[in-house]
mmCIF file of C-alpha atoms in Angstrom:
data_model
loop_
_atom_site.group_PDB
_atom_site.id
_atom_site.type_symbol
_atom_site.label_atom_id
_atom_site.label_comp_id
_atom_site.label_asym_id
_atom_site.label_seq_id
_atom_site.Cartn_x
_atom_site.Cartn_y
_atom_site.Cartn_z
ATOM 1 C CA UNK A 1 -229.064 48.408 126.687
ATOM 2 C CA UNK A 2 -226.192 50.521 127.485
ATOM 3 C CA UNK A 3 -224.204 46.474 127.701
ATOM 4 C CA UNK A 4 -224.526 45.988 123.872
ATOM 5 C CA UNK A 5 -222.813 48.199 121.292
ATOM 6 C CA UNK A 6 -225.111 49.645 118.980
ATOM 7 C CA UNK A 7 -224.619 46.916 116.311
ATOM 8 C CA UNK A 8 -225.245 44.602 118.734
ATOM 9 C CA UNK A 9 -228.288 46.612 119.524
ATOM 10 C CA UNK A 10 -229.704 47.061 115.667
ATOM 11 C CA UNK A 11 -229.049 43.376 114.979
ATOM 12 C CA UNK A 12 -231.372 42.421 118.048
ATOM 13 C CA UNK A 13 -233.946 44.875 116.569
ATOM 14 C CA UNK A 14 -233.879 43.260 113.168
ATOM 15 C CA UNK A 15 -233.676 39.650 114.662
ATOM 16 C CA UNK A 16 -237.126 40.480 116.713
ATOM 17 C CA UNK A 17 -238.163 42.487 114.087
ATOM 18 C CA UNK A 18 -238.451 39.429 111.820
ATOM 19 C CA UNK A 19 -239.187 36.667 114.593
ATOM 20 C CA UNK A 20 -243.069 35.052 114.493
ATOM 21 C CA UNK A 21 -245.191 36.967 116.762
ATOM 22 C CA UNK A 22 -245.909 33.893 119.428
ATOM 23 C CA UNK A 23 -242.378 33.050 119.631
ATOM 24 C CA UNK A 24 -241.323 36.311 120.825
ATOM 25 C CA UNK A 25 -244.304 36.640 123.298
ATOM 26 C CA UNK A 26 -242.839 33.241 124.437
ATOM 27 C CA UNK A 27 -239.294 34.227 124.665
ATOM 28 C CA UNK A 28 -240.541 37.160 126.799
ATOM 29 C CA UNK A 29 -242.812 35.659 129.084
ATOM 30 C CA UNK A 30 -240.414 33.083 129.959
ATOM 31 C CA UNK A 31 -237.675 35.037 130.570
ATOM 32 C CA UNK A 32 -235.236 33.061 128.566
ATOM 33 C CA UNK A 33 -233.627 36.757 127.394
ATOM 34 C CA UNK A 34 -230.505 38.584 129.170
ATOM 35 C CA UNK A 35 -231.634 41.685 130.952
ATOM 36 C CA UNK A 36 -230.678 44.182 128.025
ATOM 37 C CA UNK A 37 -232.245 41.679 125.315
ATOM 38 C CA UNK A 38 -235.210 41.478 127.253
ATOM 39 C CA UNK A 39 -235.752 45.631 126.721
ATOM 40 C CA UNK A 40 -234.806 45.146 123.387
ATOM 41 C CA UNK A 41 -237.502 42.401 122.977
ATOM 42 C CA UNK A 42 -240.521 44.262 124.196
ATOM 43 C CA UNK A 43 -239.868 47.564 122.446
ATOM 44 C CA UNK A 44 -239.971 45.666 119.417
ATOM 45 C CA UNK A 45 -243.000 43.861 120.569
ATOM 46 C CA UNK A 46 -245.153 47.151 121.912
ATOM 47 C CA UNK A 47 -243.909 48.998 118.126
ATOM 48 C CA UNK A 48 -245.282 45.627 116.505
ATOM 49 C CA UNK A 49 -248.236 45.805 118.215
ATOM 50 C CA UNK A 50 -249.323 49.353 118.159
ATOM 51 C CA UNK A 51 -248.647 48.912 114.250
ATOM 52 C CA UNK A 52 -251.230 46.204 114.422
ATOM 53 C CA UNK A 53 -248.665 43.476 113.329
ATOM 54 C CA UNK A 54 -250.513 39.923 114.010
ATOM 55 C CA UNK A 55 -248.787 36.417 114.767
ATOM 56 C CA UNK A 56 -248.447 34.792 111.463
ATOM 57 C CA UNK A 57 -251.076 31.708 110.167
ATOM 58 C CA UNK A 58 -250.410 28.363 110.574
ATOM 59 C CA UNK A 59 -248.223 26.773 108.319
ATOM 60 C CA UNK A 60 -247.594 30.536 106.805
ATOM 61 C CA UNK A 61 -243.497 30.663 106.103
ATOM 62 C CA UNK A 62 -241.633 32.698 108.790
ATOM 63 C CA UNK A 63 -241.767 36.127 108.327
ATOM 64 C CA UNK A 64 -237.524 37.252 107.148
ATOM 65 C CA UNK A 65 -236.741 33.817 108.182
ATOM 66 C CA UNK A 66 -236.053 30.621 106.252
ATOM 67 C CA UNK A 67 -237.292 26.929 106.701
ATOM 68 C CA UNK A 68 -235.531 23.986 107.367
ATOM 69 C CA UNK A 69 -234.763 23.640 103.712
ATOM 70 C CA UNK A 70 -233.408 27.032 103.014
ATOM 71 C CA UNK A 71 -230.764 26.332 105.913
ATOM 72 C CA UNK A 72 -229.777 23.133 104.237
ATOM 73 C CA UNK A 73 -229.649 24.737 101.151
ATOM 74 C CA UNK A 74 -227.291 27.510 102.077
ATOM 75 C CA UNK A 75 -225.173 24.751 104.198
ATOM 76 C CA UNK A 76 -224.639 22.876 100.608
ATOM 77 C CA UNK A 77 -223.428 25.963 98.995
ATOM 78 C CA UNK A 78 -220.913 26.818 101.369
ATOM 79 C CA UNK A 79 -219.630 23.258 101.613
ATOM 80 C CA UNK A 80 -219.339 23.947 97.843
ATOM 81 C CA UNK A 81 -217.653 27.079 97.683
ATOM 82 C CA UNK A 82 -215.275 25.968 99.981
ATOM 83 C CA UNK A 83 -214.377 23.028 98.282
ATOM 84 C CA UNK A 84 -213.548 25.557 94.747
ATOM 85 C CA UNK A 85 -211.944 27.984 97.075
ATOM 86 C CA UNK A 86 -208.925 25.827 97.904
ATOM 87 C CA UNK A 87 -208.683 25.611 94.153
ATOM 88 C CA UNK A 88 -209.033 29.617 93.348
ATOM 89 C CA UNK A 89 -208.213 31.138 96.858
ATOM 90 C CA UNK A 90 -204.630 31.390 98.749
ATOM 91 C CA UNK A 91 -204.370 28.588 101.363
ATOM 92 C CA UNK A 92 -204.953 30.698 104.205
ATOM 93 C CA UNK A 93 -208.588 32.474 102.459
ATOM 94 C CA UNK A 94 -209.029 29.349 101.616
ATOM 95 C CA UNK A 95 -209.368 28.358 105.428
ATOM 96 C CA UNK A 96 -210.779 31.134 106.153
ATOM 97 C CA UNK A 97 -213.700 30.254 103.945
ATOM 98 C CA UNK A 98 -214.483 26.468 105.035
ATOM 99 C CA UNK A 99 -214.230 28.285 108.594
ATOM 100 C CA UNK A 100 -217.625 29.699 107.283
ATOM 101 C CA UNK A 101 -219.387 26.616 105.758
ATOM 102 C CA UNK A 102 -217.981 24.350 109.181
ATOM 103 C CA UNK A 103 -219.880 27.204 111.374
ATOM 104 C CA UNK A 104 -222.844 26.878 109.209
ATOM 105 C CA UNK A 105 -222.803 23.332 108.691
ATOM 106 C CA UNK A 106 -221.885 21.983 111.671
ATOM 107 C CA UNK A 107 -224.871 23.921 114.014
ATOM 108 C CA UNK A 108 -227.281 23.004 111.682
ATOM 109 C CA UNK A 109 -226.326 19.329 112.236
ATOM 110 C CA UNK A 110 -226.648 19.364 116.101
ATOM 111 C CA UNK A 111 -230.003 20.949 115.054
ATOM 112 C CA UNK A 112 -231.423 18.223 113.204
ATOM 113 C CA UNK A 113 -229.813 15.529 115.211
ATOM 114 C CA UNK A 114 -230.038 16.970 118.816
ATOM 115 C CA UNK A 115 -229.286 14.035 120.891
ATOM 116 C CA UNK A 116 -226.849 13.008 118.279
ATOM 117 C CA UNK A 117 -225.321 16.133 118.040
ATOM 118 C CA UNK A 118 -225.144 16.813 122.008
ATOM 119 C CA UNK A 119 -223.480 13.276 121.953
ATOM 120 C CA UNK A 120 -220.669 14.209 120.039
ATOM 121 C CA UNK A 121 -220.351 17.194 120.851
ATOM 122 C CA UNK A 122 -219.250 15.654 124.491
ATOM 123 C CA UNK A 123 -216.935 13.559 122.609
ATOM 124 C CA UNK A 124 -215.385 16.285 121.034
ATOM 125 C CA UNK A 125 -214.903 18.108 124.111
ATOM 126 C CA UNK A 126 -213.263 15.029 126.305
ATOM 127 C CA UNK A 127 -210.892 13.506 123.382
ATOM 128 C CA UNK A 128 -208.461 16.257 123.575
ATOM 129 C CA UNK A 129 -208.074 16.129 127.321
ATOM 130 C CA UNK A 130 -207.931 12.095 126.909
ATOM 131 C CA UNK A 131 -205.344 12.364 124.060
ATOM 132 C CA UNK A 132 -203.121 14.637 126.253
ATOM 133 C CA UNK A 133 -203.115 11.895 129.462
ATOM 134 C CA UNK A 134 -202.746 9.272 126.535
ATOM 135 C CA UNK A 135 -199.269 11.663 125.723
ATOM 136 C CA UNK A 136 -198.283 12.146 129.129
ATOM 137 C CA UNK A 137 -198.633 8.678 130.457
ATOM 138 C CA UNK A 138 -196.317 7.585 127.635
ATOM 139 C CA UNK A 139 -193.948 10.491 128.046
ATOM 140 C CA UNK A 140 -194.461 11.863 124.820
ATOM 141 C CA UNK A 141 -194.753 15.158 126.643
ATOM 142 C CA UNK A 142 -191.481 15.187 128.301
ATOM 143 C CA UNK A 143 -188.718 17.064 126.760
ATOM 144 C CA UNK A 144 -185.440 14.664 126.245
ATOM 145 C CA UNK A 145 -181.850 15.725 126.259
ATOM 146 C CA UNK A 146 -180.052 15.510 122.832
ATOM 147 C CA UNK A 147 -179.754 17.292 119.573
ATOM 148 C CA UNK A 148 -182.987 16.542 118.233
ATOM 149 C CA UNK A 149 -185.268 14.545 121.038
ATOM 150 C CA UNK A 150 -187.035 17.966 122.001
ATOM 151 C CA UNK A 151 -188.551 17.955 118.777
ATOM 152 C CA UNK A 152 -190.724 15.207 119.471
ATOM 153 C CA UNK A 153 -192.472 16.647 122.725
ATOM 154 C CA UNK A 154 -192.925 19.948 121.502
ATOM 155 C CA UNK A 155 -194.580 18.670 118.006
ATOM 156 C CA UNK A 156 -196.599 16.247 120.316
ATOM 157 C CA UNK A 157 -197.542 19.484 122.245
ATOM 158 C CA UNK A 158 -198.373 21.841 119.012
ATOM 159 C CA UNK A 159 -200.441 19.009 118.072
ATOM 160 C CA UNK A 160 -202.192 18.634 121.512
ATOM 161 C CA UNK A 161 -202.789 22.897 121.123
ATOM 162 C CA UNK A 162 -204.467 22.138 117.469
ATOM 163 C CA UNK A 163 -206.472 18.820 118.985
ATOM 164 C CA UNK A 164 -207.759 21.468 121.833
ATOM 165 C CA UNK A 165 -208.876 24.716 119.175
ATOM 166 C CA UNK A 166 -210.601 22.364 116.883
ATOM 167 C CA UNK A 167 -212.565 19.565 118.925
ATOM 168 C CA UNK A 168 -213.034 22.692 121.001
ATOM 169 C CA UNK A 169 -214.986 24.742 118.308
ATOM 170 C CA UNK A 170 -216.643 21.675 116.684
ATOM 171 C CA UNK A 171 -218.116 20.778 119.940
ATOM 172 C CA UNK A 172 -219.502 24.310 120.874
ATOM 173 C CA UNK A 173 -221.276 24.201 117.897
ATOM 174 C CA UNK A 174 -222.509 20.697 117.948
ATOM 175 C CA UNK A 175 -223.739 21.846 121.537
ATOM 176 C CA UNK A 176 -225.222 25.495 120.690
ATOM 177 C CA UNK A 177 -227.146 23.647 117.539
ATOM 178 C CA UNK A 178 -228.120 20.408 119.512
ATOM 179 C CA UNK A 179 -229.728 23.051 122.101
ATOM 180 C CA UNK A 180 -231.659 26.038 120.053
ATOM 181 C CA UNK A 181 -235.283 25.605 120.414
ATOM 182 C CA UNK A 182 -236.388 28.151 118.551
ATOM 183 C CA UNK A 183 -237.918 27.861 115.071
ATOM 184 C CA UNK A 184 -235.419 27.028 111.527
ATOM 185 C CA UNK A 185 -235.448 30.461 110.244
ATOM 186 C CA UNK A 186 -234.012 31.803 113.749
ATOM 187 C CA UNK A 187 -231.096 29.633 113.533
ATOM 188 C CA UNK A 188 -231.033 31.011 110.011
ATOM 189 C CA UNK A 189 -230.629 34.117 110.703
ATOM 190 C CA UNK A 190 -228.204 33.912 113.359
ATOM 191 C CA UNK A 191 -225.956 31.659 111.186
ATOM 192 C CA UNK A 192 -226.584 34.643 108.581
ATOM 193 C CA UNK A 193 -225.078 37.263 110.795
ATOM 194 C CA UNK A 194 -222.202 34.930 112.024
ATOM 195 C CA UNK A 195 -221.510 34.291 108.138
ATOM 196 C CA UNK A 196 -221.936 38.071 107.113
ATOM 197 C CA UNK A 197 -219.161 38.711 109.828
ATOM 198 C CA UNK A 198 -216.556 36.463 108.753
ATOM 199 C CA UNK A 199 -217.319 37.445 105.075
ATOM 200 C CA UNK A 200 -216.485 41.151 105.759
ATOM 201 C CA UNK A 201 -213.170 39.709 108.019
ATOM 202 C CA UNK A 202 -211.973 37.191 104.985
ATOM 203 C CA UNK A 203 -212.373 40.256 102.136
ATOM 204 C CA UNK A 204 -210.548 42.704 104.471
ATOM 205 C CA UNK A 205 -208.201 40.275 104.142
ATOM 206 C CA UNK A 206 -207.552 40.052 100.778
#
C-alpha cells in the first residue's frame, strides 16, 4: 500500500466499498489485482464481512454503481454540455470540456461494442504510423531550401505530432473499454473519478 498515495488509496476503498459482493470475491480469487490493490481488496472484503454485508440479489441494481443506462445517460449529457460549452466557454475550456465527454463517451463505446471497439481501436493506433511512411515516402517530411519550402515539412510534421496524441488517446480508450469485464456500474464509477478529476483541473483553470 505504501505504492499508492493516499487518494489513490481512499478511492480503491470506496470503489470496493461499493462493488457487488461476488465480483470482488472474484477479482480476488483470481488474482486479476496489483499487489497493493489486492491488500486493499480484502480489507474491504474481511470489514464487509464481519459487518455481515451479503452479495446483492439477482437482478437487484448495483450497490453505488449505475446500469448500463445510467452510463449512457451521463455520456449524452456530456456530449451535450460540450456542444453549449463552445458556445458559453473560452476555446481552450471549451476543449477542455469535450476532453471529458470523449473520455466518457468513447470507453463506454468499446464497452458495448467490444470486438468493434478493439477493432478500431487497432486502427487508430496504426494510421498515424502509416500516415507518417505515407509523408516520408513522398518527401513531405524533408525540409527544402528556400524562403518558405520549410514550412511545408514542419506543418506536415506538427500535423503528424497531432495525428499521433489523438488516434493515440482515442485508441487507448477504445482498447481499455473494449477490454473491462467487470459489471456497468464499475466502469461507471471509474469514468466518474476520471471525470471528477478533469472537472476540478478545467475550474482551476478558469
Amino acid at each position: 500500500m505504501n505504492d499508492l498515495s493516499e487518494k489513490k488509496r481512499l478511492s480503491l476503498v470506496a470503489l470496493y466499498q461499493q462493488m457487488p459482493m461476488q465480483e470482488l470475491e472474484r477479482r480476488i480469487a483470481a488474482g486479476q489485482l496489483a499487489a497493493p490493490a489486492q491488500a486493499i481488496a480484502q480489507e474491504v472484503l474481511n470489514d464487509r464481512l464481519e459487518h455481515g454485508d451479503q452479495p446483492p440479489e439477482p437482478g437487484s441494481p448495483l450497490p453505488g454503481g449505475a446500469p448500463q443506462g445510467s452510463v449512457w445517460g451521463t455520456a449524452m449529457l456530456l456530449v451535450l454540455g460540450a456542444g453549449v460549452s463552445w458556445l458559453v466557454l473560452p476555446g481552450h475550456l471549451a476543449s477542455l470540456v469535450t476532453l471529458v465527454a470523449v473520455c466518457w463517451v468513447v470507453p463506454a463505446l468499446g464497452k458495448a461494442f467490444p470486438l468493434a471497439g478493439l477493432a478500431m481501436g487497432i486502427v487508430f493506433a496504426i494510421l498515424p504510423v502509416g500516415l507518417s511512411l505515407w509523408a516520408w515516402r513522398a518527401g513531405a517530411l524533408v525540409m527544402r531550401g528556400g524562403d518558405y519550402k520549410p514550412l511545408g515539412a514542419l506543418l506536415t510534421w506538427g500535423v503528424l505530432v497531432v495525428a499521433f496524441v489523438l488516434c493515440w488517446s482515442l485508441a487507448s480508450l477504445l482498447i481499455v473499454g473494449s477490454r473491462h469485464k467487470g459489471p456497468w456500474g464499475d466502469l461507471y464509477n471509474k469514468l466518474k473519478a476520471v471525470r471528477d478529476q478533469q472537472t476540478q483541473a478545467i475550474t482551476r483553470r478558469r
